[in-house]
Amino acid sequence: GQNIDQPTEMTATEGAIVQINCTYQTSGFNGLFWYQQHAGEAPTFLSYNVLDGLEEKGRFSSFLSRSKGYSYLLLKELQMKDSASYLCAVRERDDKIIFGKGTRLHILP
Amino acid sequence: DGGITQSPKYLFRKEGQNVTLSCEQNLNHDAMYWYRQDPGQGLRLIYYSQIVNDFQKGDIAEGYSVSREKKESFPLTVTSAQKNPTAFYLCASSPEGTVNQPQHFGDGTRLSIL
């Protein structure tokens, strides 16, 4: 069956670094996405990985290991506005895209 | 500007009533999706469509129905068979065949039961 796991909640301090992990077991794999979602709003796209390795985009980086079914999102120089939920999503065969339950990140001053 | 429009933003349903949520996109995307989100939870896939006049069930299709008569439109009907319909509903689209393109999301419809 299909399954995407993320930690439910994490807490970090302003200015620090945090790593949010995602493991997946899906029917086929055509890429992994990370989204940010503030409460009551639509998700916004952060990153995409389809090959193994690290993709860096400003303060955010995302890593993928297809053999391990594992990804992480790394957030550096945390700001208060980074307090949000972070969603891991996998594109399976035939454009089906499924999401994990999301990780709520709390930033402390 | 291109984008996805969901309407209405808030919707109230009486018990035993069907309601239809609208989703329109002008991005010329082939694939469209409906997700349900409950408080503090992730997105769960209801239905998705890769092309006009075709759609597939997602993980929680029971109590919902969709149609895809036009490329731009993918309405979702929440039927009376859906016993717990109160949730935040998100519509999304993406270009088919370009796997690195993220989904574009509408602003969502919040459905409540009276």
GROMACS .gro file of N, CA and C in nm, chain A residues 2 8 30-31 33 35 37 39-45 48 50 87 89 91 93-102 104, chain B residues 31 33 35 37 40-43 45 48 50 57-59 88 90 94-103 105-107 110:
model
  180
    2GLN      N    1   0.022   0.238  -0.003
    2GLN     CA    2   0.094   0.365  -0.007
    2GLN      C    3   0.094   0.428   0.132
    8THR      N    4   0.476   1.472   1.341
    8THR     CA    5   0.356   1.554   1.355
    8THR      C    6   0.390   1.699   1.386
   30ASN      N    7   0.746   0.926  -0.924
   30ASN     CA    8   0.779   1.022  -1.030
   30ASN      C    9   0.815   1.157  -0.970
   31GLY      N   10   0.866   1.157  -0.847
   31GLY     CA   11   0.911   1.282  -0.789
   31GLY      C   12   0.849   1.310  -0.655
   33PHE      N   13   0.763   1.632  -0.372
   33PHE     CA   14   0.746   1.777  -0.354
   33PHE      C   15   0.741   1.810  -0.206
   35TYR      N   16   0.581   2.130   0.028
   35TYR     CA   17   0.497   2.249   0.028
   35TYR      C   18   0.496   2.308   0.168
   37GLN      N   19   0.244   2.534   0.421
   37GLN     CA   20   0.104   2.574   0.434
   37GLN      C   21   0.084   2.649   0.566
   39ALA      N   22  -0.185   2.827   0.829
   39ALA     CA   23  -0.319   2.789   0.872
   39ALA      C   24  -0.427   2.859   0.790
   40GLY      N   25  -0.521   2.780   0.738
   40GLY     CA   26  -0.634   2.836   0.665
   40GLY      C   27  -0.603   2.877   0.523
   41GLU      N   28  -0.480   2.852   0.478
   41GLU     CA   29  -0.442   2.892   0.342
   41GLU      C   30  -0.411   2.771   0.256
   42ALA      N   31  -0.396   2.794   0.126
   42ALA     CA   32  -0.356   2.687   0.035
   42ALA      C   33  -0.206   2.660   0.048
   43PRO      N   34  -0.162   2.540   0.019
   43PRO     CA   35  -0.018   2.511   0.019
   43PRO      C   36   0.055   2.590  -0.089
   44THR      N   37   0.180   2.625  -0.060
   44THR     CA   38   0.265   2.689  -0.160
   44THR      C   39   0.388   2.603  -0.183
   45PHE      N   40   0.430   2.593  -0.308
   45PHE     CA   41   0.539   2.506  -0.349
   45PHE      C   42   0.673   2.554  -0.297
   48TYR      N   43   1.125   2.047  -0.533
   48TYR     CA   44   1.096   1.923  -0.605
   48TYR      C   45   1.225   1.842  -0.619
   50VAL      N   46   1.358   1.458  -0.792
   50VAL     CA   47   1.328   1.332  -0.859
   50VAL      C   48   1.453   1.244  -0.867
   87LEU      N   49   0.443   2.008   0.415
   87LEU     CA   50   0.379   1.889   0.358
   87LEU      C   51   0.473   1.823   0.258
   89ALA      N   52   0.489   1.545  -0.043
   89ALA     CA   53   0.396   1.485  -0.138
   89ALA      C   54   0.472   1.406  -0.243
   91ARG      N   55   0.453   1.212  -0.624
   91ARG     CA   56   0.380   1.187  -0.749
   91ARG      C   57   0.401   1.041  -0.786
   93ARG      N   58   0.250   0.693  -1.026
   93ARG     CA   59   0.221   0.674  -1.168
   93ARG      C   60   0.095   0.751  -1.205
   94ASP      N   61   0.080   0.781  -1.330
   94ASP     CA   62  -0.044   0.840  -1.382
   94ASP      C   63  -0.083   0.971  -1.314
   95ASP      N   64   0.015   1.049  -1.272
   95ASP     CA   65  -0.009   1.182  -1.217
   95ASP      C   66  -0.083   1.184  -1.083
   96LYS      N   67  -0.101   1.069  -1.020
   96LYS     CA   68  -0.163   1.069  -0.888
   96LYS      C   69  -0.063   1.127  -0.789
   97ILE      N   70  -0.105   1.227  -0.712
   97ILE     CA   71  -0.016   1.292  -0.614
   97ILE      C   72  -0.078   1.276  -0.477
   98ILE      N   73  -0.004   1.216  -0.385
   98ILE     CA   74  -0.054   1.195  -0.250
   98ILE      C   75   0.036   1.267  -0.149
   99PHE      N   76  -0.026   1.309  -0.039
   99PHE     CA   77   0.042   1.390   0.062
   99PHE      C   78   0.058   1.314   0.193
  100GLY      N   79   0.163   1.349   0.267
  100GLY     CA   80   0.173   1.308   0.406
  100GLY      C   81   0.083   1.395   0.491
  101LYS      N   82   0.078   1.368   0.623
  101LYS     CA   83  -0.011   1.442   0.711
  101LYS      C   84   0.043   1.580   0.748
  102GLY      N   85   0.168   1.607   0.711
  102GLY     CA   86   0.224   1.738   0.738
  102GLY      C   87   0.293   1.746   0.873
  104ARG      N   88   0.386   2.024   1.165
  104ARG     CA   89   0.367   2.162   1.215
  104ARG      C   90   0.495   2.208   1.281
  140ALA      N   91  -0.427   1.804  -1.585
  140ALA     CA   92  -0.462   1.729  -1.464
  140ALA      C   93  -0.523   1.820  -1.358
  142TYR      N   94  -0.726   1.803  -0.949
  142TYR     CA   95  -0.735   1.722  -0.828
  142TYR      C   96  -0.829   1.785  -0.728
  144TYR      N   97  -0.879   1.762  -0.302
  144TYR     CA   98  -0.830   1.712  -0.174
  144TYR      C   99  -0.921   1.760  -0.063
  146GLN      N  100  -0.904   1.839   0.356
  146GLN     CA  101  -0.814   1.859   0.470
  146GLN      C  102  -0.895   1.882   0.596
  149GLY      N  103  -0.566   2.025   1.140
  149GLY     CA  104  -0.440   1.969   1.186
  149GLY      C  105  -0.392   1.849   1.107
  150GLN      N  106  -0.455   1.823   0.994
  150GLN     CA  107  -0.420   1.705   0.914
  150GLN      C  108  -0.363   1.744   0.778
  151GLY      N  109  -0.309   1.645   0.709
  151GLY     CA  110  -0.261   1.667   0.574
  151GLY      C  111  -0.373   1.662   0.473
  152LEU      N  112  -0.337   1.658   0.345
  152LEU     CA  113  -0.435   1.654   0.238
  152LEU      C  114  -0.463   1.510   0.197
  154LEU      N  115  -0.655   1.270  -0.090
  154LEU     CA  116  -0.701   1.278  -0.228
  154LEU      C  117  -0.841   1.217  -0.242
  157TYR      N  118  -0.917   1.257  -0.892
  157TYR     CA  119  -0.831   1.333  -0.980
  157TYR      C  120  -0.864   1.298  -1.125
  159GLN      N  121  -0.698   1.327  -1.527
  159GLN     CA  122  -0.582   1.356  -1.612
  159GLN      C  123  -0.622   1.420  -1.744
  166LYS      N  124  -1.074   0.760  -0.892
  166LYS     CA  125  -1.095   0.775  -0.748
  166LYS      C  126  -0.962   0.788  -0.677
  167GLY      N  127  -0.962   0.872  -0.574
  167GLY     CA  128  -0.848   0.880  -0.485
  167GLY      C  129  -0.869   0.789  -0.366
  168ASP      N  130  -0.815   0.829  -0.252
  168ASP     CA  131  -0.819   0.742  -0.134
  168ASP      C  132  -0.950   0.751  -0.056
  197PHE      N  133  -1.205   2.138   0.499
  197PHE     CA  134  -1.150   2.237   0.406
  197PHE      C  135  -1.119   2.162   0.277
  199LEU      N  136  -0.968   2.154  -0.107
  199LEU     CA  137  -0.871   2.221  -0.195
  199LEU      C  138  -0.872   2.157  -0.333
  203SER      N  139  -0.225   2.061  -1.244
  203SER     CA  140  -0.086   2.055  -1.288
  203SER      C  141  -0.082   2.014  -1.434
  204PRO      N  142   0.027   2.052  -1.505
  204PRO     CA  143   0.038   2.011  -1.644
  204PRO      C  144   0.066   1.862  -1.649
  205GLU      N  145  -0.003   1.787  -1.732
  205GLU     CA  146   0.020   1.644  -1.739
  205GLU      C  147   0.146   1.617  -1.819
  206GLY      N  148   0.222   1.516  -1.777
  206GLY     CA  149   0.340   1.476  -1.853
  206GLY      C  150   0.464   1.556  -1.821
  207THR      N  151   0.453   1.657  -1.738
  207THR     CA  152   0.571   1.733  -1.696
  207THR      C  153   0.585   1.713  -1.546
  208VAL      N  154   0.655   1.606  -1.510
  208VAL     CA  155   0.649   1.559  -1.371
  208VAL      C  156   0.713   1.653  -1.271
  209ASN      N  157   0.800   1.745  -1.318
  209ASN     CA  158   0.865   1.831  -1.222
  209ASN      C  159   0.784   1.956  -1.191
  210GLN      N  160   0.668   1.970  -1.253
  210GLN     CA  161   0.586   2.088  -1.228
  210GLN      C  162   0.498   2.067  -1.106
  211PRO      N  163   0.503   2.163  -1.011
  211PRO     CA  164   0.421   2.146  -0.891
  211PRO      C  165   0.274   2.172  -0.922
  212GLN      N  166   0.191   2.130  -0.828
  212GLN     CA  167   0.049   2.162  -0.839
  212GLN      C  168   0.027   2.308  -0.803
  214PHE      N  169  -0.265   2.545  -0.647
  214PHE     CA  170  -0.383   2.526  -0.563
  214PHE      C  171  -0.474   2.648  -0.567
  215GLY      N  172  -0.605   2.621  -0.556
  215GLY     CA  173  -0.699   2.728  -0.532
  215GLY      C  174  -0.695   2.767  -0.385
  216ASP      N  175  -0.775   2.867  -0.348
  216ASP     CA  176  -0.774   2.917  -0.209
  216ASP      C  177  -0.860   2.832  -0.116
  219ARG      N  178  -1.439   2.615   0.249
  219ARG     CA  179  -1.461   2.557   0.382
  219ARG      C  180  -1.609   2.521   0.391
   0.00000   0.00000   0.00000
